[in-house]
Coordinates of C-alpha atoms in Angstrom, one line a residue:
X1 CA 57.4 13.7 32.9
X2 CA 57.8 14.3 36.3
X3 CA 54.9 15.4 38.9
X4 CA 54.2 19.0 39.4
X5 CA 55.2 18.2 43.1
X6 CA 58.1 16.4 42.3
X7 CA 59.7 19.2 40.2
X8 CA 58.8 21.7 43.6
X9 CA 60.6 19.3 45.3
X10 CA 63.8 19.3 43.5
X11 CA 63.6 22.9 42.7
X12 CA 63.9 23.3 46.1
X13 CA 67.1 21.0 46.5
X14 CA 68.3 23.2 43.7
X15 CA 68.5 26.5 45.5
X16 CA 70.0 25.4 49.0
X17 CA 72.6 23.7 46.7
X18 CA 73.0 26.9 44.2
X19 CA 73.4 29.3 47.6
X20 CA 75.6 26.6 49.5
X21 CA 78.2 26.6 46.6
X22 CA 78.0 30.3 46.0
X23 CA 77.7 31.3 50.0
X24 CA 76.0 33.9 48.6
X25 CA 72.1 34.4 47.8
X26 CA 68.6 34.4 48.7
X27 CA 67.0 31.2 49.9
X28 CA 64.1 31.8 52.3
X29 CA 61.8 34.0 49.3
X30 CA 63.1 31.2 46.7
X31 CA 62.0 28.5 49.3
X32 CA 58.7 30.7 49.8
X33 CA 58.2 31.1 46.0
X34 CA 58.6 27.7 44.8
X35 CA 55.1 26.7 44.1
X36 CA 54.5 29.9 41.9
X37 CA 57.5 28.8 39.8
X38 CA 56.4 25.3 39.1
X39 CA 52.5 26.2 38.6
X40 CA 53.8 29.0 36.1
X41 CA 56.2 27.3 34.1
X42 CA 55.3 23.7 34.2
X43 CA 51.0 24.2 34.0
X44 CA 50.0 28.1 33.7
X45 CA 51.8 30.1 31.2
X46 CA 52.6 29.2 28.0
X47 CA 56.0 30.2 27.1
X48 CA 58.9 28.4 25.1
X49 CA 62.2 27.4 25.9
X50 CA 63.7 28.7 22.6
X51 CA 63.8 31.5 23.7
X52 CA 63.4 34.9 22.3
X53 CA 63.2 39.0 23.7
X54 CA 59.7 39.5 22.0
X55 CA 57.7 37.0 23.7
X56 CA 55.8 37.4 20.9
X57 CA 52.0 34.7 21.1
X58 CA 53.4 33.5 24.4
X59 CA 53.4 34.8 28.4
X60 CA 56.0 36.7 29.7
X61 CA 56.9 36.6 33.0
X62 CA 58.6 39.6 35.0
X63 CA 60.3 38.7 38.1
X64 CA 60.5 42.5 39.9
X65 CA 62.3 40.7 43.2
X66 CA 65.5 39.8 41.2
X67 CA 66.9 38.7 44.4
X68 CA 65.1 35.6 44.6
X69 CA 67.1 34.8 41.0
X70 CA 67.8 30.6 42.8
X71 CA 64.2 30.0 42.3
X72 CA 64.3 31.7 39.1
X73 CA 67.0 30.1 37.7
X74 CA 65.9 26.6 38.6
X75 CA 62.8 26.9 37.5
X76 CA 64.3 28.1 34.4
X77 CA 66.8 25.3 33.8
X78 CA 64.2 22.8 34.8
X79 CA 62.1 24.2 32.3
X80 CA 64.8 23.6 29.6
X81 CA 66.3 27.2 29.0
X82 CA 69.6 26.2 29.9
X83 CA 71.6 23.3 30.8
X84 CA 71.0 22.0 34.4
X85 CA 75.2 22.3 34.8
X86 CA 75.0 26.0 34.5
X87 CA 73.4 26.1 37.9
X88 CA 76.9 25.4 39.1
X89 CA 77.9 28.9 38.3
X90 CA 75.4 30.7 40.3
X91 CA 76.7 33.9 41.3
X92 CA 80.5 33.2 40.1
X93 CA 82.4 35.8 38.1
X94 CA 81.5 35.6 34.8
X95 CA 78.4 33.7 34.6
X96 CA 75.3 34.3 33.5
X97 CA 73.7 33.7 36.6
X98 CA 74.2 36.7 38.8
X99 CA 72.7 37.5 42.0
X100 CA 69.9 39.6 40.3
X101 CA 68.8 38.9 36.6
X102 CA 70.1 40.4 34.2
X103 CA 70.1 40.8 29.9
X104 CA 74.0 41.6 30.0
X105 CA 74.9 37.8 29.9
X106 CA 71.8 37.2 27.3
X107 CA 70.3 34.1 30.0
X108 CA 67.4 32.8 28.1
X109 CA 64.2 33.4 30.1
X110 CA 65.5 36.7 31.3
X111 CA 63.7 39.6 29.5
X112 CA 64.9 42.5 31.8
X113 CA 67.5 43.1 34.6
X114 CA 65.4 43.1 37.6
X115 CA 66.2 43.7 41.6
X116 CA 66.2 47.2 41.8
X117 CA 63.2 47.1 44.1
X118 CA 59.7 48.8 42.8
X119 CA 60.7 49.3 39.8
X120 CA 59.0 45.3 38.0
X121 CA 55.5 46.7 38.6
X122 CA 56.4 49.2 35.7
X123 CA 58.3 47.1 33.5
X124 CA 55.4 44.6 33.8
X125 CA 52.5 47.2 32.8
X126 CA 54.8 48.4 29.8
X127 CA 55.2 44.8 28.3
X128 CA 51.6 44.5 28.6
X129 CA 50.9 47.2 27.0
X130 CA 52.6 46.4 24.4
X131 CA 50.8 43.0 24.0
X132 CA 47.6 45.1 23.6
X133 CA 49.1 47.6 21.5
X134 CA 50.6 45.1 18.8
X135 CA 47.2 43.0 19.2
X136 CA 49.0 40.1 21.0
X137 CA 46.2 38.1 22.8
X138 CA 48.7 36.6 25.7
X139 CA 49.4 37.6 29.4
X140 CA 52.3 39.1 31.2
X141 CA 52.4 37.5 34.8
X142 CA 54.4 39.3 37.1
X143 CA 55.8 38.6 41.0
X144 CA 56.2 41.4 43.6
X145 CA 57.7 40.7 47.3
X146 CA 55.4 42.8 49.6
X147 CA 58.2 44.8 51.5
X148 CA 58.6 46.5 47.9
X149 CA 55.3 47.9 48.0
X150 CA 57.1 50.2 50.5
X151 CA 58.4 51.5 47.1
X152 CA 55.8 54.5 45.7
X153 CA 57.3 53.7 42.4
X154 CA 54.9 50.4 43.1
X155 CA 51.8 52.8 43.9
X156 CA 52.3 55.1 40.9
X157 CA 52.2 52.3 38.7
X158 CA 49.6 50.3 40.4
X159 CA 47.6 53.4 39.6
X160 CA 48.4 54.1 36.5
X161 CA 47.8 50.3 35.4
X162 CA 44.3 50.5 36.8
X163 CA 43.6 54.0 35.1
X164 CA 44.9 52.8 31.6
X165 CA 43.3 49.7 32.0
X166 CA 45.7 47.2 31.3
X167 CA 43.7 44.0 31.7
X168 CA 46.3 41.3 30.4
X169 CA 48.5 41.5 33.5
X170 CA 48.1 39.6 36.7
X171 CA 50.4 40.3 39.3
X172 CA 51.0 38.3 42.2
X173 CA 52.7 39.5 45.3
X174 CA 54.4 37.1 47.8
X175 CA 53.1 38.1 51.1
X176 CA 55.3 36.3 53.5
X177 CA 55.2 38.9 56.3
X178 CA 59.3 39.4 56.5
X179 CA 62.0 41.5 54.6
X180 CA 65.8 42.0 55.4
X181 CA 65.0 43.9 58.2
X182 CA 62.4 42.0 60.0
X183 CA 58.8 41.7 59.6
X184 CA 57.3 43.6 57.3
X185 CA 54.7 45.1 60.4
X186 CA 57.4 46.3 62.2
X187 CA 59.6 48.0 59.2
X188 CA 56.4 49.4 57.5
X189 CA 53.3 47.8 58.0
X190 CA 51.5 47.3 54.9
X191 CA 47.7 46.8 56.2
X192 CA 45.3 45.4 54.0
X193 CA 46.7 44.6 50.8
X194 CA 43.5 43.0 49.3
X195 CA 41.6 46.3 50.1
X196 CA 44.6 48.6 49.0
X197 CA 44.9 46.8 45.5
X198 CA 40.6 46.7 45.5
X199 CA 40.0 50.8 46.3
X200 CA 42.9 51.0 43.7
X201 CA 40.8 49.9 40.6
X202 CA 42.2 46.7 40.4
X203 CA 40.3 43.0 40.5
X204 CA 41.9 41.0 43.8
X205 CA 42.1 37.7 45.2
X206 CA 44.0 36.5 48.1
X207 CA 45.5 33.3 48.0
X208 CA 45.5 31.9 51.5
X209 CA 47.8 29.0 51.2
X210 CA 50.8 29.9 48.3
X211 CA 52.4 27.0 49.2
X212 CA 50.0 24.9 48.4
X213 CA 50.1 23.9 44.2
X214 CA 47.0 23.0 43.5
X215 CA 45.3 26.1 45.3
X216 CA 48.4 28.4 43.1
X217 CA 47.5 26.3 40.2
X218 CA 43.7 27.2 40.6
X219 CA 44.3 30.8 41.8
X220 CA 46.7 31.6 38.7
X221 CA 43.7 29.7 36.3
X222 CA 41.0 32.1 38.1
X223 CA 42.9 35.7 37.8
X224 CA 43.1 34.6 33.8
X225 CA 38.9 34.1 34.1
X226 CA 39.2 37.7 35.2
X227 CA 41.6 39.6 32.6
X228 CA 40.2 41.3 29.6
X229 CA 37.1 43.0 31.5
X230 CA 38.7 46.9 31.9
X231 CA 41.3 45.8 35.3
X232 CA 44.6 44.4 35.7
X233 CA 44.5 41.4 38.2
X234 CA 46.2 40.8 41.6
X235 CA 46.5 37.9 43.4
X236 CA 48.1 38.8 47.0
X237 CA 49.4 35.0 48.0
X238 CA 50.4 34.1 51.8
X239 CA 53.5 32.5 51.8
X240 CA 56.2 30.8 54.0
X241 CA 59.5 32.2 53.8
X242 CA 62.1 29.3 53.8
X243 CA 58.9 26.7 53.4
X244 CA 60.5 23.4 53.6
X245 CA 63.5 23.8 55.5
X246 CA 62.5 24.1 59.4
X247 CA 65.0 26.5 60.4
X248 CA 64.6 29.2 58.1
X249 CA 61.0 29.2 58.0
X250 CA 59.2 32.4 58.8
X251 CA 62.7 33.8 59.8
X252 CA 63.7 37.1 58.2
X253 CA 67.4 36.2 58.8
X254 CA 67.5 33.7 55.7
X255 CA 66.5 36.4 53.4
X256 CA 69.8 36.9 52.3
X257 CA 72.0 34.2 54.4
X258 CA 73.8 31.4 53.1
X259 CA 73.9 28.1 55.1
X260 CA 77.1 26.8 56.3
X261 CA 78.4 23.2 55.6
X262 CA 76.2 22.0 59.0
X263 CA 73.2 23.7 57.9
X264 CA 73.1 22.6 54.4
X265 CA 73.2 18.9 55.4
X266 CA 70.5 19.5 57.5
X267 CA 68.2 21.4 55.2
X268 CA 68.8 18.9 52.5
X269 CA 67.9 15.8 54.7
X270 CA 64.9 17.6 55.4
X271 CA 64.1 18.0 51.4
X272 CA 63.2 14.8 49.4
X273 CA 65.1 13.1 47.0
X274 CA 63.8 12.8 43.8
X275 CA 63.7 11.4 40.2
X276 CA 65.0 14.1 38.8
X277 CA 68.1 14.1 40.2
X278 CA 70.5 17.4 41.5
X279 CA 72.4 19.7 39.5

């Protein structure tokens, strides 16, 4: 099997190739996000390929971003969901990959249309609750970009999740600092997250360095040391938007830009070739 950092590697080369083809997408929060993916699928959560809605004895996985779907959808076929080949049709008419997840197209690995900012944090708490409720022992992970915290739907849940104590949920929030429309300080600053999440009954860690696998790796393994005791778990992880690709790192522009012909050569020269090969 390939290394953990190989697969980041390629997954990487995956989604400036998906967005590229498409000229249309998210790249710099995929970039950003990459580590997460590989950690969760290929070391942290246990989950199966044969796929069904129930999750039932395995982690489910809520992705509450949908925009950041390349990453997603790498990970996914990677992972062995669905054939590599299928990446081709990313965001073409009639595939199952769309822009944002969805359960229209039945993608295997997709649970529940997602993109509609704010509103993961809820689906999230209700699938585990229902883990709890039909005596399921395993988690529900689920990843939040922090300029949808601007969302109060995020608040009201976050709330309600401490209050009802649902302790099989760890949420992670990718705090890279930008959304579409610049920093995050400057559109609605966001302060302390680790203190906002803390004073709102929930256990917190900060994970300094989210592109970093081994410290994701050992953050994710730490916040499951922490479920079951009465609080649902957040890990607030720094991240680099764009990480890997010099010009679109820390830049709120690549949000939701593809690169031209000239910027795609030049991003994946800058990415490493690898075993696994591209889609």
């Amino acid at each position: 099997m390939a290394s953990l950092t190989e697969i980041a590697a390629q997954i990487r080369r995956d989604i400036i190739r998906m967005v590229y083809l498409a000229q249309s997408g998210h790249p710099g929060g995929s970039l950003g996000c990459t580590e997460f993916f590989t950690a969760l699928y290929f070391q942290v959560m246990k989950h199966n390929p044969d796929f069904t809605m129930s999750g039932k004895d395995e982690d489910i996985f809520i992705l509450s971003n949908g925009h950041i779907s390349p990453v997603y959808y790498s990970t996914l076929a990677r992972a062995g969901y669905f054939p590599l080949k299928e990446l081709y049709t990313f965001r073409k008419i009639n595939s199952r990959l769309q822009g944002h997840p969805t359960t229209h197209e039945h993608l295997p690995g997709v649970r529940i249309s997602t993109g509609s900012l704010g509103q993961g944090m809820s689906v999230a708490i209700g699938a585990a609750l229902g883990k709890k409720l039909s005596g399921d022992k395993r988690w529900v992970f689920s990843l939040h970009g922090d300029g949808e915290l601007e969302e109060g739907q995020c608040w009201e849940a976050i709330l309600f999740a401490a209050h009802h104590k649902v302790d099989n949920l760890i949420a992670t929030v990718d705090w890279n600092g930008q959304q579409i429309d610049g920093p995050t300080s400057e559109v609605a600053g966001l302060g302390n997250l680790v203190e906002k999440f803390h004073v709102f009954g929930w256990e917190t860690l900060e994970l300094k360095d989210g592109n970093n696998l081994q410290l994701v790796i050992d953050t994710l393994e730490k916040a499951k040391t922490l479920t079951g005791k009465g609080k649902p778990v957040a890990i607030l992880m720094h991240t680099v938007m764009g990480k890997g690709v010099d010009f679109m790192e820390n830049n709120h522009e690549w949000h939701g830009t593809a690169p031209n012909e000239e910027q795609f050569k030049r991003a994946m020269a800058q990415l490493p070739e690898t075993s696994l090969g591209d889609f």
